[in-house]
GROMACS .gro file of C-alpha atoms in nm:
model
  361
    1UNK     CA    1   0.000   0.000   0.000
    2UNK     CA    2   0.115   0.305  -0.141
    3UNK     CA    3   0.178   0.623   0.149
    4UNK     CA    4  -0.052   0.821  -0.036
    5UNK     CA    5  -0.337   0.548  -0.003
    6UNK     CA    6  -0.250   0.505   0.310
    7UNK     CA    7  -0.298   0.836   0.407
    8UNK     CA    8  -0.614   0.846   0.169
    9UNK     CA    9  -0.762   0.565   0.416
   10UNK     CA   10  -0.648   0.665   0.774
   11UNK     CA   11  -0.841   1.028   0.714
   12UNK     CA   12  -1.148   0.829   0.679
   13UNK     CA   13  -1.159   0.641   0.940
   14UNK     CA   14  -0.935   0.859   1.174
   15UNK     CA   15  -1.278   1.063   1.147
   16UNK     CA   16  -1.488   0.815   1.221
   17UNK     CA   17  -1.342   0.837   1.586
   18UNK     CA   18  -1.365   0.404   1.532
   19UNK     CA   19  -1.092   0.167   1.703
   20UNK     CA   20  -0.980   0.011   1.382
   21UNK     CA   21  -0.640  -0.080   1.186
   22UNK     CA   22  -0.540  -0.062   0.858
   23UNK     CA   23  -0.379  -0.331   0.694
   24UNK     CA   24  -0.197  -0.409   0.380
   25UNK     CA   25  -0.275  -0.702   0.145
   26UNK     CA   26  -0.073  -0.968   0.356
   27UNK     CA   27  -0.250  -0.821   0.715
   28UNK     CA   28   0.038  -0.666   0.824
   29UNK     CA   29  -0.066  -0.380   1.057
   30UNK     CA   30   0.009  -0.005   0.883
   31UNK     CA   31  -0.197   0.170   1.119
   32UNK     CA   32  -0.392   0.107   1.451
   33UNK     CA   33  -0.651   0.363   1.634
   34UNK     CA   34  -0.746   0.277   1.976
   35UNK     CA   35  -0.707  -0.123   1.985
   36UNK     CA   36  -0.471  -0.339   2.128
   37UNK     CA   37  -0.323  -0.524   1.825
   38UNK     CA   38  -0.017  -0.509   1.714
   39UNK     CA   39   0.232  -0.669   1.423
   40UNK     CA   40   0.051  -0.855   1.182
   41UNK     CA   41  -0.284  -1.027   1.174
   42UNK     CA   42  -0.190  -1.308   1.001
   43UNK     CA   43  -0.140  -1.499   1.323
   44UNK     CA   44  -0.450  -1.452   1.504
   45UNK     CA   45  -0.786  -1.630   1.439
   46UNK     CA   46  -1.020  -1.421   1.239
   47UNK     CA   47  -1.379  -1.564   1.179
   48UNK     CA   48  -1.567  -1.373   0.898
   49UNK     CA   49  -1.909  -1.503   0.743
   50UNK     CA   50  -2.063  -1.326   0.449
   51UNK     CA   51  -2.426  -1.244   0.420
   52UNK     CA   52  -2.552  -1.548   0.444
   53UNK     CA   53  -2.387  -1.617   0.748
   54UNK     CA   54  -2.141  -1.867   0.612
   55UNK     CA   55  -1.771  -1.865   0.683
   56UNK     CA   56  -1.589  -1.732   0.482
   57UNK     CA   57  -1.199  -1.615   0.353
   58UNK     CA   58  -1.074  -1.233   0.377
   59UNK     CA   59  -1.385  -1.019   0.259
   60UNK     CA   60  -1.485  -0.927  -0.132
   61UNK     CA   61  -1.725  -0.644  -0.185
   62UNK     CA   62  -1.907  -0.458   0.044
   63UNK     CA   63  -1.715  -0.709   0.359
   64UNK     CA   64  -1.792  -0.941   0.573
   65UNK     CA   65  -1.876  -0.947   0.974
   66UNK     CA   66  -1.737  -1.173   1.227
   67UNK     CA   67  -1.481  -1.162   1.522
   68UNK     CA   68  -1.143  -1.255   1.652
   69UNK     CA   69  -1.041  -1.449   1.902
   70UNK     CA   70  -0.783  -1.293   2.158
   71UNK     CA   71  -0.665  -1.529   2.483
   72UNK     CA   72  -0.937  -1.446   2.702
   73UNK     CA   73  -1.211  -1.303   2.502
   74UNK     CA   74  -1.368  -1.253   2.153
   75UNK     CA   75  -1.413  -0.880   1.986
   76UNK     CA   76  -1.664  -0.851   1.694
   77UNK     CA   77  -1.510  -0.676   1.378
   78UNK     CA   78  -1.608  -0.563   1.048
   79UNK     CA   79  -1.356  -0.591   0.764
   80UNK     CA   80  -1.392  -0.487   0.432
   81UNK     CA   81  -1.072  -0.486   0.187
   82UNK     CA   82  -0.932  -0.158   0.082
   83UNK     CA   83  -0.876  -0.028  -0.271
   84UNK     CA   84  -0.587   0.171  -0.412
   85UNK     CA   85  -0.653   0.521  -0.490
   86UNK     CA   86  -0.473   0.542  -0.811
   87UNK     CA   87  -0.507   0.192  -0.976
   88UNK     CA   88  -0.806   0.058  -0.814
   89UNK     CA   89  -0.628  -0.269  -0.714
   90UNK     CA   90  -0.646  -0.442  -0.354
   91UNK     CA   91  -0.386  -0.304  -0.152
   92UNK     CA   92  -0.533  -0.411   0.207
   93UNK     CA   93  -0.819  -0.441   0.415
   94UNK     CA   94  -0.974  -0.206   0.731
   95UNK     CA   95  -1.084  -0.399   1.024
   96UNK     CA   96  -1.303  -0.182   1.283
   97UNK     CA   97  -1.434  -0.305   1.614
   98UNK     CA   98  -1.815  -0.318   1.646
   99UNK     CA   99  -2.020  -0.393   1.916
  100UNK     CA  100  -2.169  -0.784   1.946
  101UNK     CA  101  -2.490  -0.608   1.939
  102UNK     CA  102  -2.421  -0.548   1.569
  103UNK     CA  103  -2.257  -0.817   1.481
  104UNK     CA  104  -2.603  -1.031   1.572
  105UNK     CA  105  -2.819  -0.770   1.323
  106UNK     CA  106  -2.974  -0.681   1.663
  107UNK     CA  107  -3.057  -1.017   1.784
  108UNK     CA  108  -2.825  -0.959   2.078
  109UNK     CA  109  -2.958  -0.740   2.390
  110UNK     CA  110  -2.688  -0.542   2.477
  111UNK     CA  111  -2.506  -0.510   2.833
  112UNK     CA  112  -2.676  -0.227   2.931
  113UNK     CA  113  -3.026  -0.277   2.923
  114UNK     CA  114  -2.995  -0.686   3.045
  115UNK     CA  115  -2.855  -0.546   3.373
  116UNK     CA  116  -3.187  -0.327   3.356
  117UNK     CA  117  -3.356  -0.633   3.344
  118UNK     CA  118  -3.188  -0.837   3.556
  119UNK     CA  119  -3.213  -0.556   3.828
  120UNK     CA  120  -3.578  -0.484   3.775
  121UNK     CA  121  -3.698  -0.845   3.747
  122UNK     CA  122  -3.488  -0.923   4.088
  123UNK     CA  123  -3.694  -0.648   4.277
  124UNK     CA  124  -4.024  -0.815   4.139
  125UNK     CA  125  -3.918  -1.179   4.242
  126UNK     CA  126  -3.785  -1.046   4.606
  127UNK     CA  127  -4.140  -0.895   4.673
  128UNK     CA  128  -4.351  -1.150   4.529
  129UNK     CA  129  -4.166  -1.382   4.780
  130UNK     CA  130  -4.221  -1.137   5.038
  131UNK     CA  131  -4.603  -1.143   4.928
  132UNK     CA  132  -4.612  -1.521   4.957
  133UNK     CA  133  -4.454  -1.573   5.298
  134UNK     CA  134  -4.683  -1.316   5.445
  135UNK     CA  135  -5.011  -1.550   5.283
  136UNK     CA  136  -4.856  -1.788   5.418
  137UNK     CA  137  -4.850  -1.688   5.784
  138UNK     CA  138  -5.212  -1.529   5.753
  139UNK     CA  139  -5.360  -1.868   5.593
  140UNK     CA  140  -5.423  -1.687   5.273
  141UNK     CA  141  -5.312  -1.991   5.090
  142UNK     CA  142  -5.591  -1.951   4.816
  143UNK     CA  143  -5.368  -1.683   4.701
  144UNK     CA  144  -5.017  -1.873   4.710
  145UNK     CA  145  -5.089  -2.010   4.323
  146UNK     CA  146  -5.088  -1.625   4.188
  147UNK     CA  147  -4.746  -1.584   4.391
  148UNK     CA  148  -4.581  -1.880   4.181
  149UNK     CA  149  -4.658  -1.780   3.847
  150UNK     CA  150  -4.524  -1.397   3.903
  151UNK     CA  151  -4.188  -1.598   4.005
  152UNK     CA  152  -4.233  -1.801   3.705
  153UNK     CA  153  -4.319  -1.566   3.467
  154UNK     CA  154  -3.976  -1.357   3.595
  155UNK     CA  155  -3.787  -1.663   3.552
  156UNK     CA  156  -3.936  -1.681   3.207
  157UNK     CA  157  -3.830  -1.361   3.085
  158UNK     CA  158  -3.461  -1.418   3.217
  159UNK     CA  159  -3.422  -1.758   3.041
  160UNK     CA  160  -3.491  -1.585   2.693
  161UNK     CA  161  -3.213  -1.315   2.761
  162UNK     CA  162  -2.963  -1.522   2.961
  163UNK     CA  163  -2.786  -1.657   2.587
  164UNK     CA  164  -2.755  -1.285   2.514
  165UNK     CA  165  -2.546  -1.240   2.915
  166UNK     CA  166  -2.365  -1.532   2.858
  167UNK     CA  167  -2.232  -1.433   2.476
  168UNK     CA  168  -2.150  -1.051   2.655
  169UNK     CA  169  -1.939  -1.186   2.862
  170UNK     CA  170  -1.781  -1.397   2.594
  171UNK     CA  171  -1.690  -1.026   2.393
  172UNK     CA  172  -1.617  -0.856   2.741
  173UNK     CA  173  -1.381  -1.109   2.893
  174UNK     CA  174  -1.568  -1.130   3.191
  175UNK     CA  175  -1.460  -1.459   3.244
  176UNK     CA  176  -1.359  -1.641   3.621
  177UNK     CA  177  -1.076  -1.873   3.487
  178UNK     CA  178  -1.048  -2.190   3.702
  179UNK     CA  179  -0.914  -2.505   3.705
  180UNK     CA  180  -1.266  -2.719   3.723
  181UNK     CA  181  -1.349  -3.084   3.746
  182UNK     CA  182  -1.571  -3.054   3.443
  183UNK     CA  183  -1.701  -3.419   3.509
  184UNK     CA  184  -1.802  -3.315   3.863
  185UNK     CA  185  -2.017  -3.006   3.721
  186UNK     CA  186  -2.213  -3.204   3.440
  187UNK     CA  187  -2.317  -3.443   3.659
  188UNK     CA  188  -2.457  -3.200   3.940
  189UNK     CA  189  -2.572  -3.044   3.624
  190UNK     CA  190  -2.767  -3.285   3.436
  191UNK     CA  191  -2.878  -3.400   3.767
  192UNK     CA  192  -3.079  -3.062   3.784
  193UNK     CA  193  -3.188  -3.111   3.446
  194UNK     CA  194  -3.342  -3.447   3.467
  195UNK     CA  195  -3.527  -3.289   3.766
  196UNK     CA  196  -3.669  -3.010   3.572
  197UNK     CA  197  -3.798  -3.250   3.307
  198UNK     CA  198  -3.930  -3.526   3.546
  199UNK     CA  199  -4.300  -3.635   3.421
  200UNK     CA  200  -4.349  -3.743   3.075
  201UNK     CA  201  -4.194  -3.915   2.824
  202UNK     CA  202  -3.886  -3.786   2.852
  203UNK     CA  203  -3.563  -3.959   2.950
  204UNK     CA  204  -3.212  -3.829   3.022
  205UNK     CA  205  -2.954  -4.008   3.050
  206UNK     CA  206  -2.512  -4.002   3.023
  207UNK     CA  207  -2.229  -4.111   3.013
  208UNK     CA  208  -1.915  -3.913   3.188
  209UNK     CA  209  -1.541  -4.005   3.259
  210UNK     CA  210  -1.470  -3.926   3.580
  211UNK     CA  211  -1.219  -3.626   3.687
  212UNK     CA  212  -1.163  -3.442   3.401
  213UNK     CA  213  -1.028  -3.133   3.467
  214UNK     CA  214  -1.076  -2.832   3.250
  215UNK     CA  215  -0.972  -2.472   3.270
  216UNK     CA  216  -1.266  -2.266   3.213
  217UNK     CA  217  -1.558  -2.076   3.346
  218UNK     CA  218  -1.774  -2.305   3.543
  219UNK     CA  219  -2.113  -2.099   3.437
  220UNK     CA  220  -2.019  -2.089   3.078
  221UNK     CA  221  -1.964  -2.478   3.091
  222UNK     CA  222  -2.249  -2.549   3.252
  223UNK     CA  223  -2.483  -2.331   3.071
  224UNK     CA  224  -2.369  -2.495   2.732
  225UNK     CA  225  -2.463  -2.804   2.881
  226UNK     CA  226  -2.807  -2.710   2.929
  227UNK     CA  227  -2.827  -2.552   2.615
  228UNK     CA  228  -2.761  -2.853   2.408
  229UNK     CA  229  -2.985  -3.075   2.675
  230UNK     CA  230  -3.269  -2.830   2.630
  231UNK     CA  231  -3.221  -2.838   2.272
  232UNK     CA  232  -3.279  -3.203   2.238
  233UNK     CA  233  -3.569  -3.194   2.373
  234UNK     CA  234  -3.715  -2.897   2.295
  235UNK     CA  235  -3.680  -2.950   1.887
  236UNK     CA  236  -3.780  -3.305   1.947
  237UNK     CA  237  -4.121  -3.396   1.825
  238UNK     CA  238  -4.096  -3.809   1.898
  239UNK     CA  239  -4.338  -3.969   2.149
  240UNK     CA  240  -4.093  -4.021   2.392
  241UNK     CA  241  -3.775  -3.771   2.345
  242UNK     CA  242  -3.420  -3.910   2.456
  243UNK     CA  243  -3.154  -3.746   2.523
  244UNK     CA  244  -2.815  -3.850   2.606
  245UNK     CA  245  -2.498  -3.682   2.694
  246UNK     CA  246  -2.162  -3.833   2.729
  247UNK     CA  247  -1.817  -3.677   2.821
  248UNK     CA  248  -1.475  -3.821   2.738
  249UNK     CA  249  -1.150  -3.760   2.735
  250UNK     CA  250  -0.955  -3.857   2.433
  251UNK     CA  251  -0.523  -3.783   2.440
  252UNK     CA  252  -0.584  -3.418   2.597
  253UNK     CA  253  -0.882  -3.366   2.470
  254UNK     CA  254  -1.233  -3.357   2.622
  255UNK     CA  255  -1.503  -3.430   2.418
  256UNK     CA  256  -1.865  -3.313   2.502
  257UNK     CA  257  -2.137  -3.523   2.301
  258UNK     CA  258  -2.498  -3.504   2.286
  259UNK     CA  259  -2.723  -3.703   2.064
  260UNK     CA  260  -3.147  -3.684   2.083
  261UNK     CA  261  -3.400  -3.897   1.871
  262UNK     CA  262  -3.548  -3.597   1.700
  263UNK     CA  263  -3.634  -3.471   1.403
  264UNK     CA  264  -3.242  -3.435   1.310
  265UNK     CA  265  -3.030  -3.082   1.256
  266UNK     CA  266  -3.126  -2.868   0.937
  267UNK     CA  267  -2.850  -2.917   0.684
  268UNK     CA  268  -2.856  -2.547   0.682
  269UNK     CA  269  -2.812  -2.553   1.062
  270UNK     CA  270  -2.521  -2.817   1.027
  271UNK     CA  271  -2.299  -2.609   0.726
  272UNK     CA  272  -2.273  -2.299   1.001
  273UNK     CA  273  -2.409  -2.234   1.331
  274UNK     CA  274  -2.447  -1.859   1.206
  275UNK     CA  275  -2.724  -1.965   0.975
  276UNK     CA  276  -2.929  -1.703   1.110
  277UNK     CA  277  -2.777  -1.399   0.877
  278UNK     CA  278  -2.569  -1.207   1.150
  279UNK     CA  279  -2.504  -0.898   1.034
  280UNK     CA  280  -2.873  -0.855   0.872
  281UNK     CA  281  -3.148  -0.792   1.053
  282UNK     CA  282  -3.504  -0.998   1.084
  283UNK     CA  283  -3.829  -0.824   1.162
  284UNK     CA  284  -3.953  -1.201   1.306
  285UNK     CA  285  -3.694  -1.219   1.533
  286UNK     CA  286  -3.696  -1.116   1.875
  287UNK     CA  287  -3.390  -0.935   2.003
  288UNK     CA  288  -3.245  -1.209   2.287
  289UNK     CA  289  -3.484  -1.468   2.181
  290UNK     CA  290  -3.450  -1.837   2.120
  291UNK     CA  291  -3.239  -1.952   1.869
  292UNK     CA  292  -2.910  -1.804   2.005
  293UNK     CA  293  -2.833  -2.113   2.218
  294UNK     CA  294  -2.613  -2.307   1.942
  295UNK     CA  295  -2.432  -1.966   1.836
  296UNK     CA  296  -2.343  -1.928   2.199
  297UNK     CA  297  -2.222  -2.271   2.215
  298UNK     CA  298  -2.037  -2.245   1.887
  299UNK     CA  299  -1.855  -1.942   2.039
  300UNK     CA  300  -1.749  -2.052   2.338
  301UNK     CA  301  -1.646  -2.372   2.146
  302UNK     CA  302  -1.415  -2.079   1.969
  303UNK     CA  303  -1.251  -1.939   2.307
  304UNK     CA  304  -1.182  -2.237   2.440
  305UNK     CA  305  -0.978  -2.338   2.131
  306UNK     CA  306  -1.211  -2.579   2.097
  307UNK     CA  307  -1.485  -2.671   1.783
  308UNK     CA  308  -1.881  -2.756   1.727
  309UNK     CA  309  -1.984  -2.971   1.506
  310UNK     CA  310  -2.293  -3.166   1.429
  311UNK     CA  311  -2.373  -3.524   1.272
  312UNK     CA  312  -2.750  -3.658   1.160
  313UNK     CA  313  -2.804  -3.998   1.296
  314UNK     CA  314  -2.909  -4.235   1.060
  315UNK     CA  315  -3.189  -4.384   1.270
  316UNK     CA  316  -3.347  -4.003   1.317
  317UNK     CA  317  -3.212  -3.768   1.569
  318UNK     CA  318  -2.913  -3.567   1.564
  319UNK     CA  319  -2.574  -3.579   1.755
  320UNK     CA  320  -2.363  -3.205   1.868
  321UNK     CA  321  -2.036  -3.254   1.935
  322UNK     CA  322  -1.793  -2.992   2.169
  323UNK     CA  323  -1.436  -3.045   2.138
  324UNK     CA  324  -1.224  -2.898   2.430
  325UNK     CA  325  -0.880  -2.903   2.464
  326UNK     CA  326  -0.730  -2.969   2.766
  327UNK     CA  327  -0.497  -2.654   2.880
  328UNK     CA  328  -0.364  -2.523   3.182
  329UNK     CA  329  -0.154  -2.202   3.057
  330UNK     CA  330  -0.350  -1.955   3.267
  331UNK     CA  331  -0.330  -1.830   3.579
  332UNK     CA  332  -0.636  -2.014   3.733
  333UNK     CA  333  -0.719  -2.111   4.069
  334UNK     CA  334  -0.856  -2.481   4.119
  335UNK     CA  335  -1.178  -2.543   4.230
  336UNK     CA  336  -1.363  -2.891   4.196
  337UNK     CA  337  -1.677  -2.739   4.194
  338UNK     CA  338  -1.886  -2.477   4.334
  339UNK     CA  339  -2.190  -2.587   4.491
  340UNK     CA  340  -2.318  -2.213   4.572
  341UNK     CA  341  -2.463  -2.242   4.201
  342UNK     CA  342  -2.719  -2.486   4.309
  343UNK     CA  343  -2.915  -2.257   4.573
  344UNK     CA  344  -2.843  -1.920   4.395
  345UNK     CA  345  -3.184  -1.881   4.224
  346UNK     CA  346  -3.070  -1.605   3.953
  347UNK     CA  347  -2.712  -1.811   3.863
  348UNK     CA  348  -2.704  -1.877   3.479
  349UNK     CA  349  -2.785  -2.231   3.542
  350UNK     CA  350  -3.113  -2.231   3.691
  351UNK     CA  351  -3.192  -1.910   3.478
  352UNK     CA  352  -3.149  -2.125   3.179
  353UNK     CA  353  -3.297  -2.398   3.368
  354UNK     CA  354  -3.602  -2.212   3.357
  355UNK     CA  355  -3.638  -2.283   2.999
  356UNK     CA  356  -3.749  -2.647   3.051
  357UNK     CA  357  -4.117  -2.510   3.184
  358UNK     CA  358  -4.140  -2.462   2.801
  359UNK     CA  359  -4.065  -2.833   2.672
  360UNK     CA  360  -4.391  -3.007   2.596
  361UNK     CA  361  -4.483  -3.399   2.603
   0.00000   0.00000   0.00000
């Protein structure tokens, strides 16, 4: 890239007040505003998916939106290439930082408003409980039933946002880093989940090595594993719904499996988990609603240096896998588990948890 071009480019965006750099053709960094990158961006991992929301190589036309991965977080970018002034030619590409809210054409509530939500549905919870203890000490227990369903109803509305606080905190880094007995935590975890489903024709059931130990963040592990739980039985129209989940480890590798006897995975579903259009947005579509569970999944699949991928059983169902490898390069405390989670009412768990009221026979 030419100085002139150069110079052509960094007025425009040096405007735009944007953090962004400036590349030339072989991502070698010419000029950075307000972001932490340095060198070359030919060694970090850049995810891009055009229109469609398929992945894709370095952007054509009007670019492409995605994100890269840095050590302990992901930051959603735009990058479009970048034309020479005189001869037209590619000479290099821009890559700004956007918000994830953007990124997700919308679909994503941002940070702001689901601590609003969070806060305002706490207050309603922490007096309805109030309410009911009081009927409950003046024999009003006629009443009680009205109590229950302003709880669940609260617990409702926090189970369709919680993908969107999980995925934040993927882009924010807000991360607790620990060395955790990932075996330990699905169990205690499914073990909630069977609960939740009990009644019905509906059976859960796994298979999980014992004492493998991961470094991650317990919520974010065990939220994923309800995720792909609910999922099987949510999509699953058979008379009685199966689900199974198995965890092994394989060399240092830990490999998360969960298979269902549904209707199978949507071949467009199983070429990318950003199927959905990202970057475009869908008047049908409810910002934090359902259907950002596997794009969640897929993305902490990404931090972790891990993958998801999906096969169609041949006998009917489907089967998601999660590869994990198995670090320990942080800094990380140790902690076998956390058992805190299980009585904390508004933890990620039993917020997602909360989506199971919705699974019918």
């Amino acid at each position: 890239m030419t100085e002139k071009t150069l110079s052509f480019w960094k007025n425009i965006y040096a405007v735009a007040m944007s953090s962004c750099v400036i590349t030339d053709d072989k991502l070698n960094i010419l000029f950075n505003q307000n972001t932490d990158l340095t060198g070359s961006l030919a060694g970090i991992k850049i995810r891009l998916y055009d229109k469609n929301g398929v992945l894709c190589g370095l952007p054509e036309g009007k670019g492409c939106y995605g994100f890269i991965r840095h050590p302990d977080r992901l930051t959603a970018v735009f990058m479009a290439r970048l034309n020479d002034t005189d001869t037209g030619a590619v000479c290099g590409y821009i890559v700004k930082f956007v918000s994830p809210y953007e990124l997700f054409g919308g679909r994503l509530i941002d940070e702001s408003n689901t601590i609003l939500i969070r806060e305002k549905l706490a207050q309603i919870v922490t007096g309805t409980i109030s309410m009911r203890t009081f009927l409950e000490t003046t024999d009003n227990y006629q009443h009680i039933p009205q109590t229950e369903s302003i709880i669940d109803g609260c617990f409702g509305i926090l189970s369709g946002i919680t993908n969107s606080i999980q995925i934040g905190r993927l882009f924010r880094g807000k991360l607790k880093w620990c060395h955790c007995n990932v075996s330990q935590l699905l169990e205690e975890t499914l073990s909630l989940c069977r609960h939740r489903i009990a009644g019905g024709k509906r059976e859960l059931t796994w298979d999980i090595d014992s004492n493998i130990i991961l470094e991650c963040d317990e919520d974010q592990i065990k939220t994923v594993a309800a995720n792909l739980v609910l999922n099987g039985f949510m999509y699953n129209i058979s008379e009685t719904k199966k689900v199974n989940v198995s965890l092994k480890q394989k060399d240092r590798e830990a490999i998360l499996t969960v298979t269902d006897n549904g209707i199978g995975i949507p071949s467009g579903i199983m070429k990318n988990v950003f199927f959905r259009k990202p970057h475009t947005s869908d008047s049908n579509t409810v910002p934090g609603s359902e259907g950002m569970g596997l794009i969640y999944v897929s993305l902490f699949a990404e931090l972790m240096n891990g993958s998801l991928s999906f096969l169609s059983n041949s006998t009917g169902g489907s089967t998601v896998i999660v590869r994990l490898p198995i670090e320990h390069s942080r800094e990380c405390f140790f902690k076998s588990s956390n058992p805190t989670y299980l009585s904390d009412s508004f933890s990620p768990l039993n917020i997602t948890l909360a989506k199971f009221n919705n699974i019918k026979d």
